[in-house]
Amino acid sequence: MGNRTLAILKPDCVRKNLIGEVITKITEAGFKIKAMKMTRLSRAAAEGFYEVHKEREFFNSLVDFMTSGPCVPIALEKENAVADFRKLIGSTDPSEAAEGTIRKLFAESKQFNIVHGSDSDENAAIEIAHFFPRKELLENYND
Ligand code: CMP
């Protein structure tokens, strides 16, 4: 068993009909989907999820964006999941993202950047628990 990371296909990804293409890139890169759902975040849930950024000037617009439509949180597993996923998605700012990364291909800006990835193992565990009760992660998967 590898370790885990949380991806969120953000509302811009859903609006642009890119869910399938992005999930294909994720699974082709060797990640296993452990849990997944489509959900619309409440303001309180988005503020809680992005709590570490609450003093930043972009906080309110980030929360507006993340609550603007449905998103798709996905718990992923792979060896070296956090680092490998961040490599697959590329830099937060798509203009700085490496060729072939998901953000280079699809993202418009630092805000409308298609996908979230956890930045550490510790945050991955917290973020996965934010969306998926332990029971759901265990029951949906048999290997
Ligand atoms: P994410 O990986 O979801 O975690 C924090 C988010 O804040 C980040 O992706 C960006 O979408 C957003 N963000 C970071 N910097 C900026 C910025 N300068 N302006 C707007 N949004 C930002």
Coordinates of C-alpha atoms and ligand atoms in Angstrom, one line a residue:
M1 CA 0.0 0.0 0.0
G2 CA 1.3 3.4 -0.9
N3 CA 0.4 6.7 0.8
R4 CA -2.4 9.1 0.1
T5 CA -3.2 12.5 -1.1
L6 CA -6.4 14.5 -1.6
A7 CA -7.2 15.8 -5.1
I8 CA -10.1 18.2 -5.7
L9 CA -11.3 18.7 -9.2
K10 CA -12.4 22.3 -8.8
P11 CA -15.6 24.0 -10.1
D12 CA -13.7 25.3 -13.2
C13 CA -12.8 21.7 -14.1
V14 CA -16.4 20.6 -13.7
R15 CA -17.7 23.6 -15.7
K16 CA -15.3 23.0 -18.5
N17 CA -16.4 19.3 -18.8
L18 CA -12.8 18.2 -18.0
I19 CA -13.6 15.7 -15.2
G20 CA -13.0 12.7 -17.5
E21 CA -9.8 13.9 -19.1
V22 CA -8.3 14.9 -15.7
I23 CA -9.2 11.6 -14.0
T24 CA -7.6 9.8 -17.0
K25 CA -4.4 11.6 -16.5
I26 CA -4.4 10.8 -12.8
T27 CA -5.1 7.1 -13.2
E28 CA -2.6 6.8 -16.1
A29 CA 0.0 8.3 -13.8
G30 CA -0.5 5.3 -11.5
F31 CA -2.8 6.7 -8.8
K32 CA -5.6 4.5 -7.4
I33 CA -8.9 6.1 -6.6
K34 CA -9.8 5.2 -3.0
A35 CA -12.9 7.4 -2.7
M36 CA -14.6 10.0 -4.9
K37 CA -17.7 12.1 -4.9
M38 CA -19.3 15.2 -6.5
T39 CA -20.3 17.8 -4.0
R40 CA -20.9 21.5 -3.7
L41 CA -19.0 23.1 -0.7
S42 CA -20.9 25.3 1.7
R43 CA -19.2 28.5 2.6
A44 CA -18.4 27.1 6.0
A45 CA -16.9 24.0 4.6
A46 CA -14.7 26.0 2.1
E47 CA -13.6 28.4 4.8
G48 CA -12.7 25.4 7.0
F49 CA -10.8 23.6 4.2
Y50 CA -8.8 26.7 3.4
E51 CA -8.4 28.0 7.0
V52 CA -4.6 28.2 6.6
H53 CA -5.1 30.9 4.0
K54 CA -7.6 33.0 5.9
E55 CA -5.3 36.0 6.3
R56 CA -4.4 36.0 2.6
E57 CA -5.8 38.7 0.3
F58 CA -7.2 36.1 -2.0
F59 CA -9.1 34.2 0.7
N60 CA -12.6 35.6 0.0
S61 CA -12.4 35.2 -3.8
L62 CA -11.0 31.7 -3.3
V63 CA -14.0 30.8 -1.1
D64 CA -16.4 32.4 -3.6
F65 CA -14.8 30.3 -6.4
M66 CA -14.8 27.0 -4.5
T67 CA -18.4 27.4 -3.6
S68 CA -19.5 28.6 -7.1
G69 CA -20.4 25.1 -8.3
P70 CA -19.8 21.4 -7.7
C71 CA -16.4 20.0 -7.2
V72 CA -15.0 16.4 -7.2
P73 CA -12.9 15.5 -4.2
I74 CA -10.9 12.3 -4.7
A75 CA -8.8 10.3 -2.2
L76 CA -5.8 8.9 -4.1
E77 CA -3.2 6.3 -3.2
K78 CA 0.2 5.7 -4.7
E79 CA 3.8 5.4 -3.4
N80 CA 5.0 8.9 -2.8
A81 CA 1.5 10.2 -3.5
V82 CA 1.8 13.8 -2.3
A83 CA 5.0 14.7 -4.2
D84 CA 4.1 12.7 -7.3
F85 CA 0.6 14.3 -7.5
R86 CA 2.0 17.8 -7.1
K87 CA 4.4 17.0 -10.0
L88 CA 1.6 15.8 -12.1
I89 CA -0.5 18.9 -11.6
G90 CA 2.3 21.5 -11.8
S91 CA 2.8 24.9 -10.2
T92 CA -0.1 26.8 -8.7
D93 CA 0.4 29.5 -11.3
P94 CA -0.2 27.8 -14.7
S95 CA 2.2 30.2 -16.4
E96 CA 4.9 28.6 -14.3
A97 CA 3.7 25.0 -14.6
A98 CA 5.9 22.5 -16.5
E99 CA 4.8 21.3 -20.0
G100 CA 2.4 18.4 -19.9
T101 CA 1.2 19.1 -16.4
I102 CA -2.6 19.3 -15.7
R103 CA -2.5 23.0 -14.8
K104 CA -0.3 23.8 -17.8
L105 CA -2.8 22.1 -20.1
F106 CA -6.1 23.3 -18.6
A107 CA -5.7 26.0 -15.9
E108 CA -6.4 29.7 -16.6
S109 CA -4.9 31.4 -13.5
K110 CA -3.7 30.9 -9.9
Q111 CA -7.3 31.0 -8.8
F112 CA -8.9 29.0 -11.7
N113 CA -6.3 26.3 -11.5
I114 CA -8.5 23.2 -12.1
V115 CA -7.2 21.0 -9.4
H116 CA -6.1 20.9 -5.8
G117 CA -3.4 18.6 -4.3
S118 CA -2.4 18.2 -0.7
D119 CA 1.0 19.7 0.2
S120 CA 2.1 17.2 2.9
D121 CA 1.2 13.7 4.3
E122 CA -0.1 15.4 7.4
N123 CA -2.4 17.7 5.5
A124 CA -3.4 14.9 3.1
A125 CA -4.8 12.9 6.1
I126 CA -6.6 16.0 7.5
E127 CA -8.0 16.9 4.0
I128 CA -9.2 13.3 3.2
A129 CA -11.0 13.2 6.6
H130 CA -12.7 16.5 5.7
F131 CA -14.5 14.8 2.8
F132 CA -14.5 11.1 3.5
P133 CA -15.4 9.3 6.7
R134 CA -13.0 6.5 7.5
K135 CA -15.9 4.0 7.0
E136 CA -16.4 5.2 3.4
L137 CA -12.7 4.7 2.5
L138 CA -12.7 1.2 3.9
E139 CA -16.0 0.0 2.6
N140 CA -15.6 1.0 -1.0
Y141 CA -12.4 -0.8 -1.5
N142 CA -11.3 -4.4 -1.0
D143 CA -7.6 -4.6 -1.8
Ligands
CMP1 P1 -4.9 25.0 -3.9 O1 -3.8 24.0 -4.1 O2 -6.3 24.6 -3.9 O3 -4.6 25.7 -2.4 C1 -4.7 27.1 -2.2 C2 -5.3 27.8 -3.3 O4 -5.2 29.2 -3.2 C3 -4.5 27.5 -4.5 O5 -4.7 26.2 -4.9 C4 -5.0 28.6 -5.5 O6 -6.1 28.2 -6.2 C5 -5.3 29.7 -4.5 N1 -4.3 30.8 -4.7 C6 -3.1 30.8 -4.4 N2 -2.5 32.0 -4.7 C7 -3.5 32.7 -5.2 C8 -3.5 34.0 -5.7 N3 -2.5 34.8 -5.7 N4 -4.7 34.5 -6.2 C9 -5.8 33.7 -6.2 N5 -5.8 32.4 -5.7 C10 -4.7 32.0 -5.2

